[in-house]
PDB file of C-alpha atoms and ligand atoms in Angstrom:
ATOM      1  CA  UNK A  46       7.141  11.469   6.157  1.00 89.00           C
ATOM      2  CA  UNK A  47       8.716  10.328   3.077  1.00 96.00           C
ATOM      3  CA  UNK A  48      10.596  12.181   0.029  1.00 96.00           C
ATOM      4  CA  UNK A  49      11.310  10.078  -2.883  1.00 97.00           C
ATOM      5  CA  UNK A  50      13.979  12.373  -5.007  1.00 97.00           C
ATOM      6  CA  UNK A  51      14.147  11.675  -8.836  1.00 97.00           C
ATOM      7  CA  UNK A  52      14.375   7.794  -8.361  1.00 97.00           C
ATOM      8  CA  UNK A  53      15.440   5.402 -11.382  1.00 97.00           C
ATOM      9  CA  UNK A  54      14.864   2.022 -11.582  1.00 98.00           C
ATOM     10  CA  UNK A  55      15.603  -0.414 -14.561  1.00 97.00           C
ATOM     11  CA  UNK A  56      15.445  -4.274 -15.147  1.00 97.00           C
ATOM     12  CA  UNK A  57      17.440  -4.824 -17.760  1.00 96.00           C
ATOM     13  CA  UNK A  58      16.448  -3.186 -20.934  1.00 95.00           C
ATOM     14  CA  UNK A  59      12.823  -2.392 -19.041  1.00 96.00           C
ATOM     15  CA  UNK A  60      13.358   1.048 -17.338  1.00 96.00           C
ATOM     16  CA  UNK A  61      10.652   1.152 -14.806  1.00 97.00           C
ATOM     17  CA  UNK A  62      10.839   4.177 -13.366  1.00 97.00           C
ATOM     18  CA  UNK A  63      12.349   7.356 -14.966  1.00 97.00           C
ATOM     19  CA  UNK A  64      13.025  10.199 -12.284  1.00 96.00           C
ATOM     20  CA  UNK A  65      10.287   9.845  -9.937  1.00 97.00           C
ATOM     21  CA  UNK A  66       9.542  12.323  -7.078  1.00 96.00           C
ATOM     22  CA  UNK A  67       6.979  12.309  -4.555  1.00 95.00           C
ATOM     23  CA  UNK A  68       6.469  14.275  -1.062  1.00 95.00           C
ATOM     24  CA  UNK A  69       4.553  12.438   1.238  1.00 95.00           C
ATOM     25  CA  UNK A  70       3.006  14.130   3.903  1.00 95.00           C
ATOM     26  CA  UNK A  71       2.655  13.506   7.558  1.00 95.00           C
ATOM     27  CA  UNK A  72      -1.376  12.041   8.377  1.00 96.00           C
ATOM     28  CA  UNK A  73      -2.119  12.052   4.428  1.00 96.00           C
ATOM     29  CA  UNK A  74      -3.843   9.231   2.476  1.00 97.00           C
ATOM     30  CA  UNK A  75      -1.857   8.861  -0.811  1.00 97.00           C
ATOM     31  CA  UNK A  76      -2.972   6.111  -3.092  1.00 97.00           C
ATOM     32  CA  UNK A  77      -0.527   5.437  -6.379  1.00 97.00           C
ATOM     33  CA  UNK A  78      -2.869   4.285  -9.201  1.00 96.00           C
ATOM     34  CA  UNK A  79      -1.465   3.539 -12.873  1.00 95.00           C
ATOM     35  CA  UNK A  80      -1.920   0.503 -15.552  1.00 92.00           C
ATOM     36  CA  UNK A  81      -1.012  -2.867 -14.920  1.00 92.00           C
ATOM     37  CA  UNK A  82       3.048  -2.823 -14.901  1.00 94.00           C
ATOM     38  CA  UNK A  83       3.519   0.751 -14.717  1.00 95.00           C
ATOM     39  CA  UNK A  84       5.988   0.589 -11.550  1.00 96.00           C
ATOM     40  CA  UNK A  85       3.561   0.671  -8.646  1.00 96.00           C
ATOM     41  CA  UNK A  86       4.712  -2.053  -6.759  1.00 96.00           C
ATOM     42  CA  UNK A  87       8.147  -0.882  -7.880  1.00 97.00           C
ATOM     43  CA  UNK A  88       8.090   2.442  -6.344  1.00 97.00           C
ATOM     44  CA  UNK A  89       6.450   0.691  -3.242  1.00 96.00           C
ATOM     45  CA  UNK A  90       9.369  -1.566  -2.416  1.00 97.00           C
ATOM     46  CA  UNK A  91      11.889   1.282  -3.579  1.00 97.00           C
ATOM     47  CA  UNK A  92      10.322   3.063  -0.132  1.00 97.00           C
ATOM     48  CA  UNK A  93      10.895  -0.142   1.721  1.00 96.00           C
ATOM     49  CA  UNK A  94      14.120  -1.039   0.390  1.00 95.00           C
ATOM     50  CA  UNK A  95      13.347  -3.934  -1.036  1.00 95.00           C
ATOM     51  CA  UNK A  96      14.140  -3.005  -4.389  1.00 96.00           C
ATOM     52  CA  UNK A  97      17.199  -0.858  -4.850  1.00 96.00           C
ATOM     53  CA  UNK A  98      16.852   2.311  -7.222  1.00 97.00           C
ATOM     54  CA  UNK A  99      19.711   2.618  -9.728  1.00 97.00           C
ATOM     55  CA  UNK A 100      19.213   6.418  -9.081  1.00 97.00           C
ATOM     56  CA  UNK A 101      18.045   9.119  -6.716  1.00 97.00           C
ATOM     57  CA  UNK A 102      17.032   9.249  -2.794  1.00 96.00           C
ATOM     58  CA  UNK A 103      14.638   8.063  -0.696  1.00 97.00           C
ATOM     59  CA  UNK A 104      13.968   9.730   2.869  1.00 96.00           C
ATOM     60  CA  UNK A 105      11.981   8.183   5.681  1.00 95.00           C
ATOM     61  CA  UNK A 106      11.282  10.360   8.600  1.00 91.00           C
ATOM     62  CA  UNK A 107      13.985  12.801   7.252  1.00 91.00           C
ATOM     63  CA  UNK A 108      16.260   9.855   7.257  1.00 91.00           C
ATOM     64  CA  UNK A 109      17.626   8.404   4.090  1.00 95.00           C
ATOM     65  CA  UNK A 110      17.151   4.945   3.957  1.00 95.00           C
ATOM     66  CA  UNK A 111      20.700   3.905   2.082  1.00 92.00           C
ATOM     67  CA  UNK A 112      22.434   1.162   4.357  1.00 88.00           C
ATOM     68  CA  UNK A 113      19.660   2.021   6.825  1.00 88.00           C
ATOM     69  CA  UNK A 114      16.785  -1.081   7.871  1.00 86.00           C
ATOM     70  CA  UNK A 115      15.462   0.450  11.123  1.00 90.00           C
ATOM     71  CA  UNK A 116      13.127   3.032   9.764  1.00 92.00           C
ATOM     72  CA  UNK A 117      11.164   0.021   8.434  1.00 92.00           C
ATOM     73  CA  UNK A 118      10.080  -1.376  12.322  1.00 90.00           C
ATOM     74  CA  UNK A 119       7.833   1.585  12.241  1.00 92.00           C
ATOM     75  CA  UNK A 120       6.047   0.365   8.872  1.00 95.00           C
ATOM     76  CA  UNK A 121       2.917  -1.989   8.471  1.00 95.00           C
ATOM     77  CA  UNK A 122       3.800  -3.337   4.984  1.00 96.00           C
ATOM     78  CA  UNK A 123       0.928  -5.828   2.896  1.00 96.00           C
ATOM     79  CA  UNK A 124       2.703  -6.737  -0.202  1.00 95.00           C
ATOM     80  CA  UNK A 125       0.867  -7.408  -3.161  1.00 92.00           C
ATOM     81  CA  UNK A 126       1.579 -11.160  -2.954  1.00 89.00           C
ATOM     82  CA  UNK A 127       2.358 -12.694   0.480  1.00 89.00           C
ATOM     83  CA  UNK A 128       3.848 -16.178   0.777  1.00 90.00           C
ATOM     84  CA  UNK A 129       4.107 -17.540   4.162  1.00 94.00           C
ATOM     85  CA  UNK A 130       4.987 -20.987   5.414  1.00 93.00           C
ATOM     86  CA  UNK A 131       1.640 -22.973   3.838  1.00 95.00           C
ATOM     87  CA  UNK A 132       1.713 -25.361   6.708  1.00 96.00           C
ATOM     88  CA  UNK A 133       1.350 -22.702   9.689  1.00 96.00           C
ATOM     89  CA  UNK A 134      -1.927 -21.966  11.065  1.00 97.00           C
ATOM     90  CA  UNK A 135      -3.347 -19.008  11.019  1.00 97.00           C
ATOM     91  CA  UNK A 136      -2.419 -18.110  14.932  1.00 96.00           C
ATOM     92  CA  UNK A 137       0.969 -19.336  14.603  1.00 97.00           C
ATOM     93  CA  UNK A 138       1.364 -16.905  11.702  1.00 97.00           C
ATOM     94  CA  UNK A 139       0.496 -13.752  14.242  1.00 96.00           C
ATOM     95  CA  UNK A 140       2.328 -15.120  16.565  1.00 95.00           C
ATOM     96  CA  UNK A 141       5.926 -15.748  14.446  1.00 95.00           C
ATOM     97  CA  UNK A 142       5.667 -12.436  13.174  1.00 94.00           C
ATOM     98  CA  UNK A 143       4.752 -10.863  16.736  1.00 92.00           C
ATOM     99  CA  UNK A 144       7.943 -12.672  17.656  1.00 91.00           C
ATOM    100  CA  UNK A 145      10.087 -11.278  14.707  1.00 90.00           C
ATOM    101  CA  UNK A 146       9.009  -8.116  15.924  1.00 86.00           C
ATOM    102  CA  UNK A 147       8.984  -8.287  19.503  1.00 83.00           C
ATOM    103  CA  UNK A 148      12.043  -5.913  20.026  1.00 79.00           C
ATOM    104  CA  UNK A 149      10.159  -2.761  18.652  1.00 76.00           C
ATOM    105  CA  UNK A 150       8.442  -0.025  19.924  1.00 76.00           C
ATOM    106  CA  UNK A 151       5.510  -0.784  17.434  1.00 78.00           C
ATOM    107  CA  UNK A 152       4.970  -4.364  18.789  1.00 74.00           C
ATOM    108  CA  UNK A 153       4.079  -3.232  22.620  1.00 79.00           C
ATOM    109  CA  UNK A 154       0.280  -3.640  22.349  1.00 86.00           C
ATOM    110  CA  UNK A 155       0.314  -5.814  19.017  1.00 86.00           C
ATOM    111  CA  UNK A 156      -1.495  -8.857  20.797  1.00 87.00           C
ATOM    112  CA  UNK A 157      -4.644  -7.131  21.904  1.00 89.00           C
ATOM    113  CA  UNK A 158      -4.557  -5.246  18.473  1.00 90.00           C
ATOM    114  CA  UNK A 159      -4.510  -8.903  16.683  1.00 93.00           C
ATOM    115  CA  UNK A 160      -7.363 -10.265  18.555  1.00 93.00           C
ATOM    116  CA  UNK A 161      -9.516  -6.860  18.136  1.00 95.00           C
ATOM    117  CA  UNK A 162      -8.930  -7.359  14.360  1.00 96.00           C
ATOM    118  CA  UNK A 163      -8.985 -10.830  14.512  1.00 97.00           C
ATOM    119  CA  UNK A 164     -12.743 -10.272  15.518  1.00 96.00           C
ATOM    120  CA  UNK A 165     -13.498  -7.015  12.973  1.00 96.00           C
ATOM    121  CA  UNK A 166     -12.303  -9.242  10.320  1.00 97.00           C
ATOM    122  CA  UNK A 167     -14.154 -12.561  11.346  1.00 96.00           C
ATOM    123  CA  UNK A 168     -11.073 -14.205  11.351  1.00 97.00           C
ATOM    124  CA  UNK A 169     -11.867 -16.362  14.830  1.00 96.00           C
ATOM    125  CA  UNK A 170     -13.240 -19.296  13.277  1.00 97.00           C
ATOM    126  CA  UNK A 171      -9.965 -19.740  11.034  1.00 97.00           C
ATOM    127  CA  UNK A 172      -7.023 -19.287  13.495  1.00 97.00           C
ATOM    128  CA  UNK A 173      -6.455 -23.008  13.682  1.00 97.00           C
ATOM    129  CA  UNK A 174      -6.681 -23.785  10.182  1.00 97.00           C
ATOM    130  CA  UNK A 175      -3.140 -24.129   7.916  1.00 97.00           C
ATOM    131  CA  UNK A 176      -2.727 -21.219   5.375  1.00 97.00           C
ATOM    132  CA  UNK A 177      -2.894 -23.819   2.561  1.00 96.00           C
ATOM    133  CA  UNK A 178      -6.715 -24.363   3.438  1.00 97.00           C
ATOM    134  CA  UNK A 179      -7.818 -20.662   3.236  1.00 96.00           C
ATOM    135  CA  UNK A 180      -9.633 -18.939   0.261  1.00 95.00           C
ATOM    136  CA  UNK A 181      -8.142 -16.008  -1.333  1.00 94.00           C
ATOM    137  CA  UNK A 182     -10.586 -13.071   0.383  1.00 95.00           C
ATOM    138  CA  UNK A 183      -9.512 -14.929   4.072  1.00 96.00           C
ATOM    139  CA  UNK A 184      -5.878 -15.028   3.375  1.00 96.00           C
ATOM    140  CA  UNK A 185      -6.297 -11.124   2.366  1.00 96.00           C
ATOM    141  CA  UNK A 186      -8.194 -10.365   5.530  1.00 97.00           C
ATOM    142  CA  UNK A 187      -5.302 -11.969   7.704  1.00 97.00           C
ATOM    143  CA  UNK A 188      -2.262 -10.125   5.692  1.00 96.00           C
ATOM    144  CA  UNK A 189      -4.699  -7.110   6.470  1.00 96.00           C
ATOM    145  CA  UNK A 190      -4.724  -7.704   9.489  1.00 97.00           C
ATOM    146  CA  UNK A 191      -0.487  -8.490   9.891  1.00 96.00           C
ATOM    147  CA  UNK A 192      -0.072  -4.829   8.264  1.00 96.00           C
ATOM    148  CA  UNK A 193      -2.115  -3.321  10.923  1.00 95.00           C
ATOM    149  CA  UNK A 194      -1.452  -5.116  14.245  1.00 94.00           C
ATOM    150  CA  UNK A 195       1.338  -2.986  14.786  1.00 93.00           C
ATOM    151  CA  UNK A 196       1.071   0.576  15.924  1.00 89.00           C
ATOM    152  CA  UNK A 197       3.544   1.600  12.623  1.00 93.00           C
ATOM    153  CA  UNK A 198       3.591   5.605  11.485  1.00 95.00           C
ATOM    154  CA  UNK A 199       3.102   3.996   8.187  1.00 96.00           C
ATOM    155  CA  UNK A 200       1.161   1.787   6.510  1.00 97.00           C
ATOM    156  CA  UNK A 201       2.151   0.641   2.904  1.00 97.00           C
ATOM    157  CA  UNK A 202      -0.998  -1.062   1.528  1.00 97.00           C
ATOM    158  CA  UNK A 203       0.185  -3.123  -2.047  1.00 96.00           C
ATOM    159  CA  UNK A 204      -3.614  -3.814  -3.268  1.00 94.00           C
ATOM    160  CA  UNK A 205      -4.997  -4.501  -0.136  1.00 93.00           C
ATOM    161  CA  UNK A 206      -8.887  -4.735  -1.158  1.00 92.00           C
ATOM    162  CA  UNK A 207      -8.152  -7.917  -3.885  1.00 92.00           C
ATOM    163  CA  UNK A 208     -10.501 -10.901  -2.492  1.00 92.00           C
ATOM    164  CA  UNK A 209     -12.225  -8.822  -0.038  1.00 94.00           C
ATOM    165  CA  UNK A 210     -15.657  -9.137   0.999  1.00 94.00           C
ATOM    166  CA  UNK A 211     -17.920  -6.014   1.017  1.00 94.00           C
ATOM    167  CA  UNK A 212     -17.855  -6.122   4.952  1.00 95.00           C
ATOM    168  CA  UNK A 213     -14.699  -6.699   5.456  1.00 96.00           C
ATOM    169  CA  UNK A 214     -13.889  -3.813   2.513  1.00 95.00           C
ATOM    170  CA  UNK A 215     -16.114  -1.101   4.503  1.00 95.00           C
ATOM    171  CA  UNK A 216     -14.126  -2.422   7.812  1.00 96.00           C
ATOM    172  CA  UNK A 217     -10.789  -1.710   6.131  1.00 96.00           C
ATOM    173  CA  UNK A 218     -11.612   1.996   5.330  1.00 96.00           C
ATOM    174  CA  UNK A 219     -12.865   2.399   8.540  1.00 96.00           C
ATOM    175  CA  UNK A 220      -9.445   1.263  10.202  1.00 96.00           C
ATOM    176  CA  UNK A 221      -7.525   3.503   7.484  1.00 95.00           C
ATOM    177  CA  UNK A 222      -9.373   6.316   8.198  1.00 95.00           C
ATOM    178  CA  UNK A 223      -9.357   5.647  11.632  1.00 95.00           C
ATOM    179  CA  UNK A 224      -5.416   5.230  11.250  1.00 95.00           C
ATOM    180  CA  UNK A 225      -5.249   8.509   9.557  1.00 96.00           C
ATOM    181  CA  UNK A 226      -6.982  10.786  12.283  1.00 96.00           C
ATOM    182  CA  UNK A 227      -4.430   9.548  15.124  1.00 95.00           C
ATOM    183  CA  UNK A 228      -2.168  11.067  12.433  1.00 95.00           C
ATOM    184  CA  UNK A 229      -0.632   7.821  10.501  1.00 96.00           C
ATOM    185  CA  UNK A 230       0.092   8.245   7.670  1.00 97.00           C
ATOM    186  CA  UNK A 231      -1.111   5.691   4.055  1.00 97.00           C
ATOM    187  CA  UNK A 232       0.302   4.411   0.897  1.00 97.00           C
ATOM    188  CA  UNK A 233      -2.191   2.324  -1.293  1.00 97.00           C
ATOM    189  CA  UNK A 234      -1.921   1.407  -4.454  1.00 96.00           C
ATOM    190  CA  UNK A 235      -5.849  -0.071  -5.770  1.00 94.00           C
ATOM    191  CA  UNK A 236      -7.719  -0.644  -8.966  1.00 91.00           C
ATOM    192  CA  UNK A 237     -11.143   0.094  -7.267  1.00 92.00           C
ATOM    193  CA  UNK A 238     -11.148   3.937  -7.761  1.00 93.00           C
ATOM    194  CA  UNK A 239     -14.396   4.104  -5.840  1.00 91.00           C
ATOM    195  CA  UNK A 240     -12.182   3.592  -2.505  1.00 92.00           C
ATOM    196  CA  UNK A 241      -9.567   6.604  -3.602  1.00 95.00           C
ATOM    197  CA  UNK A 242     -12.243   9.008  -4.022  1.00 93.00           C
ATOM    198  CA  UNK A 243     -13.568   7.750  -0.203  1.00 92.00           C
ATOM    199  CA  UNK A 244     -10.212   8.136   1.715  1.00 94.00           C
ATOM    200  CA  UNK A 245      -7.367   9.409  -0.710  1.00 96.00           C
ATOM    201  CA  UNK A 246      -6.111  12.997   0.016  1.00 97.00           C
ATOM    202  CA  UNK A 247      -3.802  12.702  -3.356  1.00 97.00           C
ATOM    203  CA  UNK A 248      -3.367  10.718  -6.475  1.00 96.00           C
ATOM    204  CA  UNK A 249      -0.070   9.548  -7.965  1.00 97.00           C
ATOM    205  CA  UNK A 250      -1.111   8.594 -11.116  1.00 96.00           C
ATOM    206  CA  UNK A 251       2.143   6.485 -13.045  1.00 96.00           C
ATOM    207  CA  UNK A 252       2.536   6.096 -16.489  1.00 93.00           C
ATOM    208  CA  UNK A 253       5.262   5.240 -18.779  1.00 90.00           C
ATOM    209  CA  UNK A 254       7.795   5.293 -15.580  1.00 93.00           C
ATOM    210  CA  UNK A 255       6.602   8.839 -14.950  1.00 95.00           C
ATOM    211  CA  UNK A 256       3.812  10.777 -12.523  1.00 96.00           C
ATOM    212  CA  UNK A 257       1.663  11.471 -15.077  1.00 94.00           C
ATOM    213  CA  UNK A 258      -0.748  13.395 -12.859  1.00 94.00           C
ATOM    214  CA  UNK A 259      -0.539  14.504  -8.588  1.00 95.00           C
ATOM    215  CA  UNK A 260      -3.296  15.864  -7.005  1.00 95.00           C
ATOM    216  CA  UNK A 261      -6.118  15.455  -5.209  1.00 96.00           C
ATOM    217  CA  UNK A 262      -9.180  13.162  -6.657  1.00 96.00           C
ATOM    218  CA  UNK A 263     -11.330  16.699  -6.234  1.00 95.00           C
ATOM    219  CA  UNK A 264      -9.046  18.651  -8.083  1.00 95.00           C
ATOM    220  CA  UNK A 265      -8.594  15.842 -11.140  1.00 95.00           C
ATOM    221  CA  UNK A 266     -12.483  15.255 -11.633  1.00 95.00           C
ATOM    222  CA  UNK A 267     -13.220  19.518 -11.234  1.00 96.00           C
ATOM    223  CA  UNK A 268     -10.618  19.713 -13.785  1.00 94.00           C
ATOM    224  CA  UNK A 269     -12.053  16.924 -16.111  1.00 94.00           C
ATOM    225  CA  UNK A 270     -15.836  18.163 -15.405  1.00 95.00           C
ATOM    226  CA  UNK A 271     -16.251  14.381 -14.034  1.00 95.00           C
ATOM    227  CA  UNK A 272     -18.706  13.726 -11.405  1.00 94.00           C
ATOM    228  CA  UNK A 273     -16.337  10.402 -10.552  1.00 93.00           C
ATOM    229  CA  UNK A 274     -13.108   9.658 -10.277  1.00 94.00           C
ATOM    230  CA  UNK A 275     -13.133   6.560 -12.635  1.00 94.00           C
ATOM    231  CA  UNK A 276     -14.820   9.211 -15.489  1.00 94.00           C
ATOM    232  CA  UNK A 277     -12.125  12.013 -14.447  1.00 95.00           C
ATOM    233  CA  UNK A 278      -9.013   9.369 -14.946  1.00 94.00           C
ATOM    234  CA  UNK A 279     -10.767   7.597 -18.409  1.00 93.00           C
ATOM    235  CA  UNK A 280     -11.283  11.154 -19.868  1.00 94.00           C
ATOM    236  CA  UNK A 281      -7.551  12.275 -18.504  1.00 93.00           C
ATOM    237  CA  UNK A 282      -6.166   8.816 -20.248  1.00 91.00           C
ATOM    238  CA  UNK A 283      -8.550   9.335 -23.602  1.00 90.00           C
ATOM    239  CA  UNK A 284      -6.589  12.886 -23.844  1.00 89.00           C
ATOM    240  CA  UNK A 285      -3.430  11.274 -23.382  1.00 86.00           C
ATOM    241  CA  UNK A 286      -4.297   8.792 -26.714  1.00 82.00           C
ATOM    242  CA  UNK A 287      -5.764  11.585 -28.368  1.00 83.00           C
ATOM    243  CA  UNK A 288      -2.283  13.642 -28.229  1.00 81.00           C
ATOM    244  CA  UNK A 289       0.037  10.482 -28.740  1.00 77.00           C
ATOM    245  CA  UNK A 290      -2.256   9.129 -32.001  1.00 74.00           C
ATOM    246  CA  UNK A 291      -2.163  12.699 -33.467  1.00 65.00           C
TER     247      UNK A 291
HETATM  248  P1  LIG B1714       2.575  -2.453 -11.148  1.00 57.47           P
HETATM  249  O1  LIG B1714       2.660  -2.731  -9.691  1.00 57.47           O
HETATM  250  O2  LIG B1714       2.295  -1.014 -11.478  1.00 57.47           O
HETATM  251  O3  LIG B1714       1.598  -3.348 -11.857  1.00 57.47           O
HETATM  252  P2  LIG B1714       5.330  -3.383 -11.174  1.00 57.47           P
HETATM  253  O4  LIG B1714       6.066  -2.332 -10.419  1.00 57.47           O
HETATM  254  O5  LIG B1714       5.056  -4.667 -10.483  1.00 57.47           O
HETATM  255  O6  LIG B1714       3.997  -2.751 -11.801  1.00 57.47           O
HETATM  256  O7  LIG B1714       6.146  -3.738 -12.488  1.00 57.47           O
HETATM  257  C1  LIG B1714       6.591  -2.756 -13.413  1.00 57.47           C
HETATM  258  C2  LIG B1714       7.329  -3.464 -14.542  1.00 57.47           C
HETATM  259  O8  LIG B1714       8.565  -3.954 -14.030  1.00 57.47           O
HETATM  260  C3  LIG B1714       6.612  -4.675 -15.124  1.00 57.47           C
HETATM  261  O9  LIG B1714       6.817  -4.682 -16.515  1.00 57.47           O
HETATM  262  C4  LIG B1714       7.268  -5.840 -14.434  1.00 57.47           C
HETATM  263  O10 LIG B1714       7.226  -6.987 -15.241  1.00 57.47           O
HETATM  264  C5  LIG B1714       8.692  -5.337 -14.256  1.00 57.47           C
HETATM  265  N1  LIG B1714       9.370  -5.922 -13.086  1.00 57.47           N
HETATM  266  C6  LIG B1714       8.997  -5.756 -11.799  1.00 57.47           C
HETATM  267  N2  LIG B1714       9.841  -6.395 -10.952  1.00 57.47           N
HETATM  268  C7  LIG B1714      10.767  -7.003 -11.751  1.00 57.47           C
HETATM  269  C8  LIG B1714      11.904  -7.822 -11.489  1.00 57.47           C
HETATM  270  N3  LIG B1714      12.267  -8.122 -10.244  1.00 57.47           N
HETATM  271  N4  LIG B1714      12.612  -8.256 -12.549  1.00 57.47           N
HETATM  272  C9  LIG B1714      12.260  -7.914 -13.812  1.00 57.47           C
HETATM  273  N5  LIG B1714      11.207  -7.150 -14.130  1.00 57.47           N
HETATM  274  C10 LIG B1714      10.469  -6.689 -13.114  1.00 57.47           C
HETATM  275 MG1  LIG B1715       1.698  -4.025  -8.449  1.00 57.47          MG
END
């Protein structure tokens, strides 16, 4: 679903990321953890083209995406910091994108979608209201819910759990797994590490502009003798300061 072949990305003096490759699978789960600033949200809108590598390939559906924006209709993106128009209500919001995206195959049944989400999110009671008057955790349930009104083959999930209630949380794996059995496939990148050990099938673990470790949470804690995957990743980082302080 999408190859990302030895990508390099600097800002200025800052090089970001240094020859990254990743295979993503059809119908996988794959969440990219790391430290604060380690190129995350980088990589992420290297895959969307939103951020141009200085180096290397990136393939969408076997296409590559250089000079190419039409692989990106079938992708439900939530960035990790949405700005919209602070004076639209929350229905006008669905309804602007819905129109943005009315030409697409992914947009057919994106109106009954919205309201079914609208509902699994408790969102009813705020569609009138302007952005500007929501709280963090309600402005988080709506970009949820603009990622996934759209039947996309991908979902690209920036930190998507930040601000969420505990019911809403559980409702959001529920729709990703969901998601993932009719064969769609995930990117997430999250701090909560209790979520990647529900739903991821791999970890890309970034660090120092490189994949540090790629695998599945299983295989990491097994490998670390770590009954969770927050234990398994603090022992595998501990290792790494052991080696670098010698
Ligand atoms: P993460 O999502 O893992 O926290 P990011 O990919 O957002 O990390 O950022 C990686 C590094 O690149 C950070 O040091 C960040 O400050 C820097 N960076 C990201 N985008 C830009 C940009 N547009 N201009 C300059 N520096 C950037
Ligand atoms: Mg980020």
């Amino acid at each position: 679903m999408v190859e990302v072949k030895n990508i390099e990305k600097s800002f200025g003096k800052l090089t970001v990321l240094k020859g990254v490759n990743v295979h993503i699978l059809k119908g996988k789960v794959i969440a990219i953890l790391g430290p604060n600033g380690s190129g995350k949200t980088t990589l992420i809108k290297c895959i969307l083209g939103l951020v141009l590598p200085d180096k290397g390939d990136i393939l969408v559906g076997g296409e590559n995406i250089k000079n190419n924006w039409t692989y990106r209709n079938n992708i439900g993106y939530l960035p990790q910091i949405a700005r919209f128009p602070e004076n639209l209500s929350v229905s006008e919001l669905f309804r602007m994108i819905r129109d943005l995206r009315k030409n697409q195959n992914t947009c057919s049944n994106s109106e009954k979608c919205c309201s079914e989400l609208v509902s699994l999110f408790q969102v009813q009671t705020f569609l009138n209201k302007p952005l500007r008057s929501l709280s963090g955790g309600t402005r988080q349930k709506v970009n949820v819910i603009l990622a996934l009104m759209f039947n996309s083959d991908l979902y690209i999930f920036d930190e998507p759990t930040v601000g969420l209630d505990p019911i809403s949380c559980v409702r959001y794996k529920e729709t990703i797994l969901k998601e993932k059995q009719k064969g769609k496939t995930i990117l997430l990148t999250t701090h909560i590490l209790s979520e990647v050990e529900e739903m991821a099938d791999e970890i890309i673990f970034l660090m120092e502009g490189q994949i540090y470790y790629q695998g599945s949470p299983k295989e990491l804690m097994a490998n670390k003798k770590a009954h969770t995957l927050e234990k398994a990743i603090a022992k595998m980082l501990e290792e790494h300061e052991q080696i670098h302080t010698c």
